[in-house]
Amino acid sequence: MTTTPQPPQQPPPPPTDHGHGHDHGPGGHGHSHSHGPAAPVSKHLRKVIAAVLIPFAAAVVVGLAILWPGGTPEHKRTGVGFDRQTYSAKVTRVQQVDCKDVNASQVPPTGDTSTAEGNSAQQQATGDCKKATIEVTSGPGKGREFTEIVQPDAPRQLAEGQGVVVAYAPDAPEDLQYSVTDVQRGTPMWLLAAIFALAVVVVGRMRGVMALVALAVSFAVLTLFILPAILQGSNPLVVAVVGASAIMLLALYMCHGLTARTSVAVLGTLISLLLIGLLGSLFIGWASLTGNTDDNTGLIHGLYPNIDMSGLLLAGVIIGSLGVLDDVTVTQTSAVWELHQADPSMSARQLYRAGIRIGRDHIASVVNTLVLAYAGAALPLLLLFSIAQSSVGTVANSELVAEEIVRTLVGSIGLVASVPVTTALAALVVAKDKGPAAPADADSLTSTGRMKAVKLGGGSGRRRKR
């Protein structure tokens, strides 16, 4: 077959063209949005999404206004655990001393070193101790010095020039008012944070910068709203729902833009959070979990007896699941959007089936990540049960472990449910959308359609009427 030579043309756009490329004939130019923002949706769909999200956002703003605390409520210091006045200090001198001289008032050891207590007593009686001189560098006693005896078996040994944290007990005798409680870790922590921020910006570029801003906003909501509101006596569940919703809206729209794609991810996250809240409330009550299981929660309950500790546990489940939920819903929404851009002729059912196949792989990795994260946090506790040679049933029945099991499983159920929910929402939105471009325009053809048109029309790139 003989063909008529045609002027050189631009190559057809990639399959991800979604109908918004422009072809101005021979020698013209073309472009595609496949690597840019999400394709715009029709005005009707924008109105539908706005009709759902605007009332929700307004409710979040009203909730923030009603529940906003005036600050953390004051209380009288107990001097127990974290509820102590602490100041910074510095080790100015360290001397080696005989433990017998500084531990003379202790009961002499029996010589039995087969137990941890016996071995510690033996070392404190016969070993070398350290006498550290500490200078207070902040607070009302700035410049004051005191001594601290460090036993040979102490897990934390002090060195000259080291920064430390000291607790201040104003009601104690003058020579016992200060004591070392921890070491200063500011430098390594700030350095690690700087490395993290640098890695996010280098890899993510502008998206990375916005992710860091969203992280700062999330931390601000947590410290300025959620924690003080709970301490003031507001319902922890309501505070967590309002605070998590605010974090979700701010973080997702700041990181991914004010688009229909992001709005679908927000809706999927919201539905999954509601499911997590309902399941958490049901099983925390059914399993009789009090949320008061260790010294820290006991101290909180002692200082603020009006706080609902089981509600606080549920609030932790909701907030802890939010970060992973964002990841899942955004990924699924983006996957469906890209599938639609690659083949605009796909129906909602086809988009859902293709998207859910991607989601199944995501489910397997995310659920495993969540379970291992909770297991890693509870590793010392699990070791204690292993040492005690307790059965799996006994371990799972204890409230300490049962809390983590409920937290993990409720969060995982919400994550699993978010995949079909978000995929279905995204498939319905993009399949129903006709887009702002006219479908009869030659630019609405896919790359395959363009190639067929070239063959039928002698290379003009436009469809020939039959």
mmCIF file of N, CA and C in Angstrom, residues 64 68 216-228 242-244 246-247 250:
data_model
loop_
_atom_site.group_PDB
_atom_site.id
_atom_site.type_symbol
_atom_site.label_atom_id
_atom_site.label_comp_id
_atom_site.label_asym_id
_atom_site.label_seq_id
_atom_site.Cartn_x
_atom_site.Cartn_y
_atom_site.Cartn_z
ATOM 1 N N LEU A 64 -13.371 22.412 67.828
ATOM 2 C CA LEU A 64 -12.141 23.024 68.355
ATOM 3 C C LEU A 64 -12.462 24.252 69.199
ATOM 4 N N TRP A 68 -11.677 23.997 73.070
ATOM 5 C CA TRP A 68 -10.324 24.562 73.184
ATOM 6 C C TRP A 68 -10.015 24.925 74.638
ATOM 7 N N ALA A 216 4.713 19.487 61.919
ATOM 8 C CA ALA A 216 4.751 20.506 62.972
ATOM 9 C C ALA A 216 3.338 20.915 63.383
ATOM 10 N N VAL A 217 2.441 21.039 62.403
ATOM 11 C CA VAL A 217 1.054 21.397 62.705
ATOM 12 C C VAL A 217 0.385 20.293 63.528
ATOM 13 N N SER A 218 0.644 19.032 63.155
ATOM 14 C CA SER A 218 0.061 17.910 63.900
ATOM 15 C C SER A 218 0.543 17.914 65.343
ATOM 16 N N PHE A 219 1.835 18.166 65.532
ATOM 17 C CA PHE A 219 2.389 18.218 66.881
ATOM 18 C C PHE A 219 1.783 19.374 67.670
ATOM 19 N N ALA A 220 1.541 20.505 66.993
ATOM 20 C CA ALA A 220 0.938 21.655 67.668
ATOM 21 C C ALA A 220 -0.492 21.337 68.116
ATOM 22 N N VAL A 221 -1.280 20.672 67.256
ATOM 23 C CA VAL A 221 -2.643 20.291 67.634
ATOM 24 C C VAL A 221 -2.611 19.342 68.827
ATOM 25 N N LEU A 222 -1.657 18.417 68.812
ATOM 26 C CA LEU A 222 -1.560 17.447 69.903
ATOM 27 C C LEU A 222 -1.221 18.118 71.232
ATOM 28 N N THR A 223 -0.241 19.029 71.223
ATOM 29 C CA THR A 223 0.239 19.622 72.476
ATOM 30 C C THR A 223 -0.594 20.821 72.935
ATOM 31 N N LEU A 224 -1.186 21.550 71.992
ATOM 32 C CA LEU A 224 -1.940 22.748 72.362
ATOM 33 C C LEU A 224 -3.428 22.492 72.551
ATOM 34 N N PHE A 225 -3.938 21.409 71.943
ATOM 35 C CA PHE A 225 -5.373 21.143 72.049
ATOM 36 C C PHE A 225 -5.681 19.812 72.738
ATOM 37 N N ILE A 226 -5.202 18.709 72.169
ATOM 38 C CA ILE A 226 -5.640 17.393 72.646
ATOM 39 C C ILE A 226 -5.234 17.152 74.098
ATOM 40 N N LEU A 227 -3.955 17.315 74.415
ATOM 41 C CA LEU A 227 -3.496 17.009 75.771
ATOM 42 C C LEU A 227 -4.109 17.936 76.826
ATOM 43 N N PRO A 228 -4.056 19.280 76.635
ATOM 44 C CA PRO A 228 -4.675 20.154 77.659
ATOM 45 C C PRO A 228 -6.181 19.958 77.787
ATOM 46 N N VAL A 242 -12.123 15.022 67.427
ATOM 47 C CA VAL A 242 -12.000 16.383 66.893
ATOM 48 C C VAL A 242 -10.546 16.685 66.532
ATOM 49 N N GLY A 243 -9.620 16.358 67.436
ATOM 50 C CA GLY A 243 -8.213 16.626 67.178
ATOM 51 C C GLY A 243 -7.679 15.827 66.003
ATOM 52 N N ALA A 244 -8.013 14.534 65.928
ATOM 53 C CA ALA A 244 -7.551 13.706 64.811
ATOM 54 C C ALA A 244 -8.134 14.198 63.492
ATOM 55 N N ALA A 246 -8.941 17.310 62.777
ATOM 56 C CA ALA A 246 -8.213 18.530 62.427
ATOM 57 C C ALA A 246 -6.845 18.195 61.847
ATOM 58 N N ILE A 247 -6.147 17.247 62.469
ATOM 59 C CA ILE A 247 -4.836 16.834 61.957
ATOM 60 C C ILE A 247 -4.979 16.254 60.557
ATOM 61 N N LEU A 250 -5.741 19.121 57.928
ATOM 62 C CA LEU A 250 -4.590 19.996 57.714
ATOM 63 C C LEU A 250 -3.451 19.254 57.026
#
